[in-house]
CSV table of C-alpha atoms and ligand atoms in Angstrom, one decimal:
chain,number,residue,atom,x,y,z
A,1,UNK,CA,-17.3,-0.3,-26.6
A,2,UNK,CA,-18.5,1.9,-23.6
A,3,UNK,CA,-20.4,-0.1,-21.1
A,4,UNK,CA,-21.0,1.2,-17.6
A,5,UNK,CA,-23.5,1.5,-14.7
A,6,UNK,CA,-22.9,4.4,-12.5
A,7,UNK,CA,-25.0,6.7,-10.3
A,8,UNK,CA,-24.7,10.1,-11.9
A,9,UNK,CA,-22.6,11.0,-15.0
A,10,UNK,CA,-23.2,14.8,-14.3
A,11,UNK,CA,-20.7,14.6,-11.4
A,12,UNK,CA,-17.7,13.8,-13.7
A,13,UNK,CA,-16.0,17.2,-13.4
A,14,UNK,CA,-16.2,17.1,-9.6
A,15,UNK,CA,-14.6,13.6,-9.7
A,16,UNK,CA,-11.9,14.6,-12.1
A,17,UNK,CA,-10.8,17.5,-9.8
A,18,UNK,CA,-10.5,15.1,-6.8
A,19,UNK,CA,-8.7,12.5,-8.9
A,20,UNK,CA,-6.2,15.2,-9.9
A,21,UNK,CA,-5.8,16.3,-6.3
A,22,UNK,CA,-4.9,12.7,-5.3
A,23,UNK,CA,-2.6,12.4,-8.3
A,24,UNK,CA,-0.4,15.1,-6.7
A,25,UNK,CA,0.0,12.9,-3.7
A,26,UNK,CA,1.0,9.9,-5.8
A,27,UNK,CA,4.5,10.7,-7.0
A,28,UNK,CA,5.5,7.0,-7.5
A,29,UNK,CA,2.6,6.4,-9.9
A,30,UNK,CA,3.3,9.7,-11.6
A,31,UNK,CA,6.9,8.6,-12.1
A,32,UNK,CA,5.8,5.3,-13.6
A,33,UNK,CA,3.3,6.9,-16.0
A,34,UNK,CA,6.0,8.2,-18.4
A,35,UNK,CA,7.6,4.8,-18.7
A,36,UNK,CA,4.3,3.0,-19.1
A,37,UNK,CA,3.3,5.5,-21.9
A,38,UNK,CA,6.6,4.9,-23.6
A,39,UNK,CA,6.9,1.1,-23.2
A,40,UNK,CA,3.2,0.1,-23.2
A,41,UNK,CA,3.9,-3.1,-21.1
A,42,UNK,CA,0.2,-3.9,-20.9
A,43,UNK,CA,-0.6,-3.3,-24.6
A,44,UNK,CA,-3.9,-5.0,-25.5
A,45,UNK,CA,-4.3,-6.7,-22.2
A,46,UNK,CA,-7.8,-6.9,-20.7
A,47,UNK,CA,-7.8,-6.1,-17.0
A,48,UNK,CA,-10.8,-6.6,-14.7
A,49,UNK,CA,-10.6,-4.8,-11.3
A,50,UNK,CA,-12.8,-5.3,-8.3
A,51,UNK,CA,-11.5,-2.5,-6.1
A,52,UNK,CA,-12.8,0.4,-4.0
A,53,UNK,CA,-13.8,3.0,-6.6
A,54,UNK,CA,-11.9,5.9,-5.1
A,55,UNK,CA,-9.7,8.7,-6.4
A,56,UNK,CA,-6.6,6.5,-5.8
A,57,UNK,CA,-8.0,3.6,-7.7
A,58,UNK,CA,-8.8,6.0,-10.5
A,59,UNK,CA,-5.1,6.9,-10.7
A,60,UNK,CA,-4.1,3.3,-10.8
A,61,UNK,CA,-6.5,2.7,-13.6
A,62,UNK,CA,-5.2,5.6,-15.6
A,63,UNK,CA,-1.7,4.3,-15.2
A,64,UNK,CA,-2.7,0.9,-16.5
A,65,UNK,CA,-4.5,2.4,-19.4
A,66,UNK,CA,-1.4,4.5,-20.2
A,67,UNK,CA,0.4,1.1,-20.2
A,68,UNK,CA,-1.9,-0.1,-22.9
A,69,UNK,CA,-4.5,-2.1,-20.9
A,70,UNK,CA,-8.2,-2.1,-21.4
A,71,UNK,CA,-9.6,-1.7,-17.8
A,72,UNK,CA,-13.1,-2.4,-16.5
A,73,UNK,CA,-13.8,-1.8,-12.9
A,74,UNK,CA,-16.5,-2.7,-10.3
A,75,UNK,CA,-16.6,-2.0,-6.6
A,76,UNK,CA,-15.2,-4.3,-3.9
A,77,UNK,CA,-17.6,-3.0,-1.3
A,78,UNK,CA,-21.2,-1.7,-1.8
A,79,UNK,CA,-20.6,1.4,0.3
A,80,UNK,CA,-17.1,2.5,-0.8
A,81,UNK,CA,-17.8,3.8,-4.3
A,82,UNK,CA,-17.2,7.5,-4.8
A,83,UNK,CA,-19.9,8.3,-7.4
A,84,UNK,CA,-18.2,11.4,-8.7
A,85,UNK,CA,-15.0,9.3,-9.3
A,86,UNK,CA,-17.0,6.6,-11.1
A,87,UNK,CA,-18.5,9.4,-13.3
A,88,UNK,CA,-15.1,10.9,-14.1
A,89,UNK,CA,-13.6,7.5,-15.0
A,90,UNK,CA,-16.3,6.9,-17.5
A,91,UNK,CA,-16.5,10.4,-18.9
A,92,UNK,CA,-13.0,11.7,-18.8
A,93,UNK,CA,-10.7,8.7,-18.6
A,94,UNK,CA,-12.5,6.3,-20.9
A,95,UNK,CA,-12.7,3.5,-18.3
A,96,UNK,CA,-15.8,1.4,-18.0
A,97,UNK,CA,-17.1,1.3,-14.4
A,98,UNK,CA,-19.9,-0.7,-12.9
A,99,UNK,CA,-20.4,0.6,-9.4
A,100,UNK,CA,-22.9,2.7,-7.4
A,101,UNK,CA,-22.5,3.7,-3.8
A,102,UNK,CA,-25.2,2.0,-1.7
A,103,UNK,CA,-25.8,-0.7,-4.3
A,104,UNK,CA,-27.7,-3.7,-2.9
A,105,UNK,CA,-26.1,-7.2,-2.9
A,106,UNK,CA,-27.8,-8.3,-6.1
A,107,UNK,CA,-26.4,-5.2,-7.9
A,108,UNK,CA,-23.0,-5.6,-6.4
A,109,UNK,CA,-22.8,-9.1,-7.9
A,110,UNK,CA,-24.3,-8.0,-11.3
A,111,UNK,CA,-21.4,-5.5,-11.4
A,112,UNK,CA,-18.9,-8.2,-10.8
A,113,UNK,CA,-20.5,-10.2,-13.5
A,114,UNK,CA,-20.3,-7.2,-15.9
A,115,UNK,CA,-16.5,-7.2,-15.3
A,116,UNK,CA,-16.3,-11.0,-15.9
A,117,UNK,CA,-18.1,-10.7,-19.2
A,118,UNK,CA,-15.2,-8.6,-20.6
A,119,UNK,CA,-13.1,-11.8,-20.4
A,120,UNK,CA,-10.3,-10.3,-18.3
A,121,UNK,CA,-6.8,-11.7,-18.8
A,122,UNK,CA,-5.8,-10.2,-15.4
A,123,UNK,CA,-7.9,-9.8,-12.3
A,124,UNK,CA,-7.2,-7.1,-9.6
A,125,UNK,CA,-9.1,-8.0,-6.5
A,126,UNK,CA,-9.7,-6.6,-3.0
A,127,UNK,CA,-11.3,-9.3,-0.9
A,128,UNK,CA,-11.4,-12.0,-3.5
A,129,UNK,CA,-15.1,-11.6,-4.5
A,130,UNK,CA,-14.1,-11.3,-8.2
A,131,UNK,CA,-11.9,-14.4,-8.2
A,132,UNK,CA,-14.4,-16.4,-6.2
A,133,UNK,CA,-17.3,-15.5,-8.5
A,134,UNK,CA,-15.2,-16.2,-11.6
A,135,UNK,CA,-14.3,-19.7,-10.3
A,136,UNK,CA,-17.8,-20.5,-9.0
A,137,UNK,CA,-20.0,-19.1,-11.8
A,138,UNK,CA,-17.8,-18.8,-14.9
A,139,UNK,CA,-15.4,-21.8,-14.9
A,140,UNK,CA,-15.4,-21.8,-18.7
A,141,UNK,CA,-13.8,-18.3,-18.7
A,142,UNK,CA,-10.9,-19.4,-16.5
A,143,UNK,CA,-8.8,-20.4,-19.5
A,144,UNK,CA,-8.6,-16.8,-20.6
A,145,UNK,CA,-7.1,-15.6,-17.3
A,146,UNK,CA,-3.3,-15.4,-17.1
A,147,UNK,CA,-3.0,-14.1,-13.6
A,148,UNK,CA,-4.2,-11.7,-10.9
A,149,UNK,CA,-3.4,-9.7,-7.8
A,150,UNK,CA,-5.0,-9.5,-4.4
A,151,UNK,CA,-4.9,-6.2,-2.4
A,152,UNK,CA,-6.1,-7.1,1.1
A,153,UNK,CA,-5.4,-9.5,4.0
A,154,UNK,CA,-8.8,-11.1,4.0
A,155,UNK,CA,-8.6,-11.7,0.2
A,156,UNK,CA,-5.2,-13.4,0.6
A,157,UNK,CA,-6.6,-15.6,3.3
A,158,UNK,CA,-9.6,-16.6,1.1
A,159,UNK,CA,-7.3,-17.3,-1.9
A,160,UNK,CA,-5.0,-19.5,0.2
A,161,UNK,CA,-8.1,-21.4,1.3
A,162,UNK,CA,-9.0,-21.8,-2.4
A,163,UNK,CA,-5.5,-23.0,-3.2
A,164,UNK,CA,-5.5,-25.5,-0.3
A,165,UNK,CA,-8.8,-26.9,-1.7
A,166,UNK,CA,-7.2,-27.3,-5.1
A,167,UNK,CA,-9.8,-24.8,-6.4
A,168,UNK,CA,-7.6,-21.9,-7.5
A,169,UNK,CA,-6.9,-22.2,-11.2
A,170,UNK,CA,-4.4,-19.4,-12.0
A,171,UNK,CA,-1.6,-17.6,-10.3
A,172,UNK,CA,-2.4,-14.7,-8.0
A,173,UNK,CA,0.2,-12.4,-6.4
A,174,UNK,CA,-0.5,-11.4,-2.8
A,175,UNK,CA,0.1,-7.7,-3.1
A,176,UNK,CA,-1.1,-7.2,0.5
A,177,UNK,CA,1.9,-9.2,1.7
A,178,UNK,CA,4.5,-6.9,0.2
A,179,UNK,CA,6.3,-4.9,2.9
A,180,UNK,CA,5.7,-1.7,1.0
A,181,UNK,CA,2.0,-2.5,1.2
A,182,UNK,CA,0.9,-3.8,4.6
A,183,UNK,CA,3.5,-2.0,6.7
A,184,UNK,CA,2.2,1.4,5.4
A,185,UNK,CA,-1.3,1.0,3.9
A,186,UNK,CA,-2.8,-1.3,6.6
A,187,UNK,CA,-1.0,0.5,9.4
A,188,UNK,CA,-0.8,4.2,8.6
A,189,UNK,CA,-3.6,4.2,6.0
A,190,UNK,CA,-6.2,2.4,8.1
A,191,UNK,CA,-4.9,4.2,11.2
A,192,UNK,CA,-5.6,7.7,9.8
A,193,UNK,CA,-8.7,6.9,7.7
A,194,UNK,CA,-10.5,4.8,10.2
A,195,UNK,CA,-10.2,7.6,12.8
A,196,UNK,CA,-11.2,10.0,10.1
A,197,UNK,CA,-14.4,8.0,9.4
A,198,UNK,CA,-15.3,7.7,13.0
A,199,UNK,CA,-14.8,11.4,13.7
A,200,UNK,CA,-16.7,12.5,10.5
A,201,UNK,CA,-19.6,10.1,11.4
A,202,UNK,CA,-19.9,11.0,15.1
A,203,UNK,CA,-18.0,14.3,15.8
A,204,UNK,CA,-17.5,12.9,19.3
A,205,UNK,CA,-14.4,13.9,21.3
A,206,UNK,CA,-12.0,11.1,21.7
A,207,UNK,CA,-9.8,12.6,24.4
A,208,UNK,CA,-10.3,10.8,27.7
A,209,UNK,CA,-12.6,8.2,26.2
A,210,UNK,CA,-12.1,4.4,26.4
A,211,UNK,CA,-11.3,3.3,22.8
A,212,UNK,CA,-11.2,-0.5,22.3
A,213,UNK,CA,-9.4,-1.9,19.3
A,214,UNK,CA,-10.2,-5.6,18.6
A,215,UNK,CA,-7.2,-7.1,16.7
A,216,UNK,CA,-3.6,-5.9,17.0
A,217,UNK,CA,-2.5,-6.8,13.5
A,218,UNK,CA,-1.3,-4.2,10.9
A,219,UNK,CA,-4.6,-2.3,10.8
A,220,UNK,CA,-5.2,-2.6,14.6
A,221,UNK,CA,-1.8,-1.2,15.3
A,222,UNK,CA,-2.4,1.9,13.2
A,223,UNK,CA,-5.9,2.5,14.7
A,224,UNK,CA,-4.6,2.1,18.2
A,225,UNK,CA,-1.7,4.4,17.6
A,226,UNK,CA,-3.9,7.2,16.1
A,227,UNK,CA,-6.6,6.8,18.7
A,228,UNK,CA,-3.9,7.3,21.4
A,229,UNK,CA,-2.8,10.4,19.5
A,230,UNK,CA,-6.3,11.8,20.0
A,231,UNK,CA,-5.9,11.4,23.8
A,232,UNK,CA,-8.1,8.3,24.1
A,233,UNK,CA,-7.4,5.5,26.6
A,234,UNK,CA,-6.8,2.7,24.3
A,235,UNK,CA,-7.6,-0.9,25.1
A,236,UNK,CA,-6.6,-3.8,22.9
A,237,UNK,CA,-8.2,-7.2,22.6
A,238,UNK,CA,-6.5,-10.1,20.9
A,239,UNK,CA,-6.5,-13.9,20.4
A,240,UNK,CA,-2.8,-14.2,19.5
A,241,UNK,CA,-0.4,-14.1,22.5
A,242,UNK,CA,2.4,-12.5,20.6
A,243,UNK,CA,0.3,-9.7,19.3
A,244,UNK,CA,-1.3,-9.2,22.7
A,245,UNK,CA,2.2,-9.0,24.3
A,246,UNK,CA,3.2,-6.5,21.6
A,247,UNK,CA,0.2,-4.3,22.4
A,248,UNK,CA,1.0,-4.5,26.1
A,249,UNK,CA,4.7,-3.4,25.5
A,250,UNK,CA,3.5,-0.7,23.2
A,251,UNK,CA,1.7,0.7,26.2
A,252,UNK,CA,-1.9,-0.3,25.8
A,253,UNK,CA,-4.2,-2.1,28.3
A,254,UNK,CA,-4.9,-5.7,27.1
A,255,UNK,CA,-8.0,-7.6,28.3
A,256,UNK,CA,-10.7,-9.9,26.9
A,257,UNK,CA,-13.4,-8.1,24.9
A,258,UNK,CA,-16.1,-9.2,27.4
A,259,UNK,CA,-14.3,-7.0,30.0
A,260,UNK,CA,-13.5,-4.2,27.6
A,261,UNK,CA,-17.1,-4.1,26.4
A,262,UNK,CA,-18.3,-2.9,29.8
A,263,UNK,CA,-16.0,0.1,29.9
A,264,UNK,CA,-15.9,1.0,26.2
A,265,UNK,CA,-17.0,4.3,24.6
A,266,UNK,CA,-15.8,3.1,21.2
A,267,UNK,CA,-15.2,-0.4,19.9
A,268,UNK,CA,-13.4,-0.8,16.5
A,269,UNK,CA,-12.8,-4.2,15.0
A,270,UNK,CA,-9.9,-4.9,12.6
A,271,UNK,CA,-9.5,-8.7,12.7
A,272,UNK,CA,-10.8,-10.2,9.5
A,273,UNK,CA,-12.8,-12.5,11.8
A,274,UNK,CA,-16.5,-13.1,12.3
A,275,UNK,CA,-18.7,-12.1,15.2
A,276,UNK,CA,-15.9,-10.7,17.2
A,277,UNK,CA,-18.4,-8.4,18.8
A,278,UNK,CA,-21.2,-10.7,19.7
A,279,UNK,CA,-24.4,-10.8,21.8
A,280,UNK,CA,-22.7,-11.2,25.2
A,281,UNK,CA,-20.6,-8.2,24.5
A,282,UNK,CA,-23.6,-6.1,23.3
A,283,UNK,CA,-25.4,-7.0,26.5
A,284,UNK,CA,-22.6,-5.5,28.7
A,285,UNK,CA,-22.0,-2.3,26.8
A,286,UNK,CA,-22.6,1.2,28.2
A,287,UNK,CA,-25.3,3.5,26.8
A,288,UNK,CA,-23.9,5.4,23.8
A,289,UNK,CA,-21.1,3.0,22.9
A,290,UNK,CA,-20.0,3.5,19.3
A,291,UNK,CA,-19.3,0.4,17.2
A,292,UNK,CA,-17.3,0.5,14.0
A,293,UNK,CA,-15.5,-2.0,11.8
A,294,UNK,CA,-12.3,-1.5,9.8
A,295,UNK,CA,-11.9,-5.2,8.7
A,296,UNK,CA,-12.8,-6.1,5.2
A,297,UNK,CA,-16.3,-7.7,5.5
A,298,UNK,CA,-19.3,-6.6,7.6
A,299,UNK,CA,-19.2,-9.7,9.7
A,300,UNK,CA,-17.0,-8.6,12.6
A,301,UNK,CA,-19.9,-7.1,14.6
A,302,UNK,CA,-22.9,-9.4,14.9
A,303,UNK,CA,-25.4,-7.0,13.4
A,304,UNK,CA,-28.2,-9.6,13.4
A,305,UNK,CA,-27.9,-10.0,17.2
A,306,UNK,CA,-27.9,-6.2,17.6
A,307,UNK,CA,-31.0,-5.9,15.4
A,308,UNK,CA,-32.7,-8.7,17.4
A,309,UNK,CA,-32.0,-7.0,20.7
A,310,UNK,CA,-33.3,-3.6,19.5
A,311,UNK,CA,-36.8,-2.3,20.3
A,312,UNK,CA,-36.3,0.7,18.0
A,313,UNK,CA,-33.8,2.0,15.5
A,314,UNK,CA,-33.0,5.6,14.7
A,315,UNK,CA,-30.7,7.4,12.2
A,316,UNK,CA,-29.5,10.5,14.1
A,317,UNK,CA,-26.7,11.3,11.6
A,318,UNK,CA,-25.5,10.1,8.3
A,319,UNK,CA,-23.6,6.8,8.7
A,320,UNK,CA,-24.8,6.4,12.3
A,321,UNK,CA,-27.6,4.0,13.3
A,322,UNK,CA,-28.8,3.9,16.9
A,323,UNK,CA,-30.1,0.6,18.2
A,324,UNK,CA,-32.4,1.3,21.2
A,325,UNK,CA,-32.5,-1.7,23.6
A,326,UNK,CA,-35.3,-2.7,26.0
A,327,UNK,CA,-33.5,-1.4,29.0
A,328,UNK,CA,-33.1,2.1,27.5
A,329,UNK,CA,-29.5,1.9,26.4
A,330,UNK,CA,-28.6,3.0,22.9
A,331,UNK,CA,-25.7,1.4,20.9
A,332,UNK,CA,-24.5,3.3,17.9
A,333,UNK,CA,-23.4,1.4,14.8
A,334,UNK,CA,-21.4,3.2,12.1
A,335,UNK,CA,-21.6,2.6,8.4
A,336,UNK,CA,-23.7,-0.6,8.7
A,337,UNK,CA,-20.7,-2.4,10.1
A,338,UNK,CA,-18.8,-2.0,6.8
A,339,UNK,CA,-15.3,-0.6,6.4
A,340,UNK,CA,-15.8,2.7,8.3
A,341,UNK,CA,-12.8,4.4,6.7
A,342,UNK,CA,-14.2,3.9,3.2
A,343,UNK,CA,-17.9,4.3,4.0
A,344,UNK,CA,-17.8,7.3,6.3
A,345,UNK,CA,-14.6,8.9,5.0
A,346,UNK,CA,-12.6,8.6,1.8
A,347,UNK,CA,-10.4,5.6,2.4
A,348,UNK,CA,-6.7,5.7,2.8
A,349,UNK,CA,-4.9,8.9,1.9
A,350,UNK,CA,-3.4,8.9,-1.6
A,351,UNK,CA,0.2,9.1,-0.4
A,352,UNK,CA,0.0,5.6,1.1
A,353,UNK,CA,-2.0,4.1,-1.8
A,354,UNK,CA,0.8,5.4,-4.0
A,355,UNK,CA,2.9,2.5,-2.6
A,356,UNK,CA,0.1,-0.1,-2.6
A,357,UNK,CA,-0.8,0.7,-6.2
A,358,UNK,CA,2.8,1.0,-7.4
A,359,UNK,CA,3.0,-2.6,-6.3
A,360,UNK,CA,-0.2,-3.4,-8.2
A,361,UNK,CA,1.1,-1.8,-11.4
A,362,UNK,CA,4.6,-3.3,-11.3
A,363,UNK,CA,3.2,-6.7,-10.4
A,364,UNK,CA,0.8,-6.6,-13.4
A,365,UNK,CA,3.7,-5.6,-15.7
A,366,UNK,CA,5.7,-8.5,-14.3
A,367,UNK,CA,2.8,-10.9,-14.7
A,368,UNK,CA,2.3,-9.8,-18.3
A,369,UNK,CA,6.0,-10.6,-19.0
A,370,UNK,CA,6.7,-13.6,-16.8
A,371,UNK,CA,3.3,-14.9,-15.5
A,372,UNK,CA,3.2,-17.8,-17.9
A,373,UNK,CA,6.0,-19.5,-15.8
A,374,UNK,CA,3.9,-19.4,-12.6
A,375,UNK,CA,1.8,-22.2,-11.3
A,376,UNK,CA,-1.8,-21.8,-10.1
A,377,UNK,CA,-1.7,-20.6,-6.5
A,378,UNK,CA,-0.9,-17.6,-4.3
A,379,UNK,CA,2.6,-16.2,-4.9
A,380,UNK,CA,4.5,-13.4,-3.1
A,381,UNK,CA,5.4,-10.1,-4.7
A,382,UNK,CA,8.9,-10.5,-6.1
A,383,UNK,CA,11.3,-8.9,-3.7
A,384,UNK,CA,12.8,-6.7,-6.4
A,385,UNK,CA,9.4,-5.0,-6.9
A,386,UNK,CA,9.0,-4.4,-3.1
A,387,UNK,CA,12.5,-2.9,-3.0
A,388,UNK,CA,11.9,-0.8,-6.1
A,389,UNK,CA,8.7,0.6,-4.6
A,390,UNK,CA,10.5,1.6,-1.4
A,391,UNK,CA,13.3,3.1,-3.4
A,392,UNK,CA,10.9,5.1,-5.6
A,393,UNK,CA,8.9,6.4,-2.7
A,394,UNK,CA,12.0,7.5,-0.8
A,395,UNK,CA,13.3,9.3,-3.9
A,396,UNK,CA,9.9,10.9,-4.3
A,397,UNK,CA,10.0,12.1,-0.7
A,398,UNK,CA,13.5,13.6,-1.4
A,399,UNK,CA,15.2,11.4,1.2
A,400,UNK,CA,18.6,9.9,0.6
A,401,UNK,CA,20.0,7.1,2.7
A,402,UNK,CA,23.5,5.7,3.3
A,403,UNK,CA,25.2,2.9,1.3
A,404,UNK,CA,27.1,0.0,2.7
A,405,UNK,CA,30.9,0.4,2.1
A,406,UNK,CA,32.7,-2.6,0.6
A,407,UNK,CA,34.2,-3.3,4.0
A,408,UNK,CA,30.8,-3.3,5.6
A,409,UNK,CA,29.4,-5.6,3.0
A,410,UNK,CA,32.3,-8.0,3.6
A,411,UNK,CA,31.8,-7.8,7.4
A,412,UNK,CA,28.1,-8.4,7.2
A,413,UNK,CA,28.7,-11.5,4.9
A,414,UNK,CA,31.3,-13.0,7.1
A,415,UNK,CA,31.2,-15.1,10.3
A,416,UNK,CA,34.8,-15.3,11.4
A,417,UNK,CA,35.0,-11.8,13.1
A,418,UNK,CA,33.6,-11.7,16.6
A,419,UNK,CA,34.6,-9.9,19.8
B,1,NAD,N1,-10.1,-0.7,6.4
B,1,NAD,C1,-9.2,-0.9,5.4
B,1,NAD,O1,-9.1,0.0,4.5
B,1,NAD,C2,-8.3,-2.1,5.4
B,1,NAD,C3,-7.0,-2.0,4.9
B,1,NAD,C4,-6.3,-3.2,5.0
B,1,NAD,C5,-6.8,-4.4,5.5
B,1,NAD,N2,-8.1,-4.4,5.9
B,1,NAD,C6,-8.7,-5.6,6.4
B,1,NAD,O2,-8.6,-5.5,7.9
B,1,NAD,C7,-8.6,-6.8,8.4
B,1,NAD,C8,-7.3,-6.9,9.3
B,1,NAD,O3,-6.2,-6.8,8.4
B,1,NAD,P1,-4.7,-6.8,9.0
B,1,NAD,O4,-3.8,-6.6,7.9
B,1,NAD,O5,-4.6,-6.0,10.2
B,1,NAD,O6,-4.6,-8.4,9.5
B,1,NAD,P2,-3.7,-9.1,10.5
B,1,NAD,O7,-3.7,-10.5,10.2
B,1,NAD,O8,-2.3,-8.4,10.5
B,1,NAD,O9,-4.3,-8.8,11.9
B,1,NAD,C9,-5.6,-9.3,12.3
B,1,NAD,C10,-5.5,-9.5,13.9
B,1,NAD,O10,-6.7,-9.8,14.4
B,1,NAD,C11,-6.5,-10.8,15.4
B,1,NAD,N3,-7.8,-11.5,15.7
B,1,NAD,C12,-8.4,-12.5,14.9
B,1,NAD,N4,-9.6,-12.8,15.5
B,1,NAD,C13,-9.7,-12.1,16.6
B,1,NAD,C14,-10.7,-12.0,17.6
B,1,NAD,N5,-11.8,-12.8,17.6
B,1,NAD,N6,-10.5,-11.1,18.6
B,1,NAD,C15,-9.4,-10.3,18.7
B,1,NAD,N7,-8.5,-10.3,17.7
B,1,NAD,C16,-8.6,-11.2,16.7
B,1,NAD,C17,-5.4,-11.7,14.9
B,1,NAD,O11,-4.8,-12.4,15.9
B,1,NAD,C18,-4.5,-10.6,14.3
B,1,NAD,O12,-3.5,-10.1,15.2
B,1,NAD,C19,-8.7,-7.7,7.2
B,1,NAD,O13,-10.0,-8.0,7.0
B,1,NAD,C20,-8.1,-6.9,6.1
B,1,NAD,O14,-8.6,-7.4,4.8
B,1,NAD,C21,-8.9,-3.3,5.9
């Protein structure tokens, strides 16, 4: 039965056109569609997804439906829903969606509850809000759940904490940790789309500016790389010596954030950590400094401290809020400190989500077939799925690679031959 809560059903055609546009950029998902339609590996399965409601997620959902699943979706971030896509999913693809861009916290959780009331057998999560709510508020429904997937670094960290507490009651596959996910999605996807969001929101020239990236993990590497491509002077801040060293050898300046804050024109966080930008940093920043976050939750910049320091607040542009301080400086926060690439742009380009979501679809198919043998806890993506996604993507790009000769296989497996 249709059940949905979306902003504006009249935008369905607009959403469908954009979903089809993204579909062209997702050859791996397109390739899987035919087999899913034929084999129906998810026949009759109820799937509940808490994901960013974007054109790419729409294409994952249509693939799962083609495979026989009944899919219900809610948003994994209050600002990332593309309302035209939500309308198209409901009107043209028969998928129930509970998501509205700009929804408040109460509505965000009502939408998660709406997904849970469909008694999902499989959960698709991005940040672990669905899994956490299911365990905390609906323990009686856990018996229905056969397995789940987790899309992002922060979600995997939360789920491992749940497992360590003995609280996680079903198996979840850490899709984020697949090589064909984080090496590409977190790095090239966040790299391009975070810059896209910052540029769309501000239209400020990056060339020659000091651009500080807090966190040199997979997302930070991508953001730093693309900011350098725009001619910015990139500074990296880190807490892990190895990652700091890597940033230095990649050619970036490395320093503590308290020093970087004084020279920054832009500061972008991508750590998954809390209050990385805190009051002492805000106190040292130059007038006009732009603050943005690309990490999962809006906790990386201490927004309460910023609000507390402000004597006035202005909205000079969409997705930009200026905090005027008593000494006359203005600090500019983008997208309320939420994922800037999803709130101020359109999230990752479809070509990269093609790999992330191929992992999601293949993992779900595998869980439906073999999940019963898994224990409760966080599990890796099976290596054969990771390798298959890489193979399919290369083939879709029309790229061939070499094959080991039997002699090379023998050589690589032996230890006797040396100099
Ligand atoms: N914007 C997006 O679309 C998107 C996409 C993928 C992941 N994410 C999110 O981005 C965040 C980072 O993901 P990742 O895959 O890059 O994680 P990661 O673990 O690879 O990297 C995080 C880095 O931040 C560093 N760090 C932690 N605390 C810090 C601090 N106080 N100061 C400086 N550095 C600090 C860590 O040492 C690490 O190197 C997570 O919240 C993840 O869920 C966002």
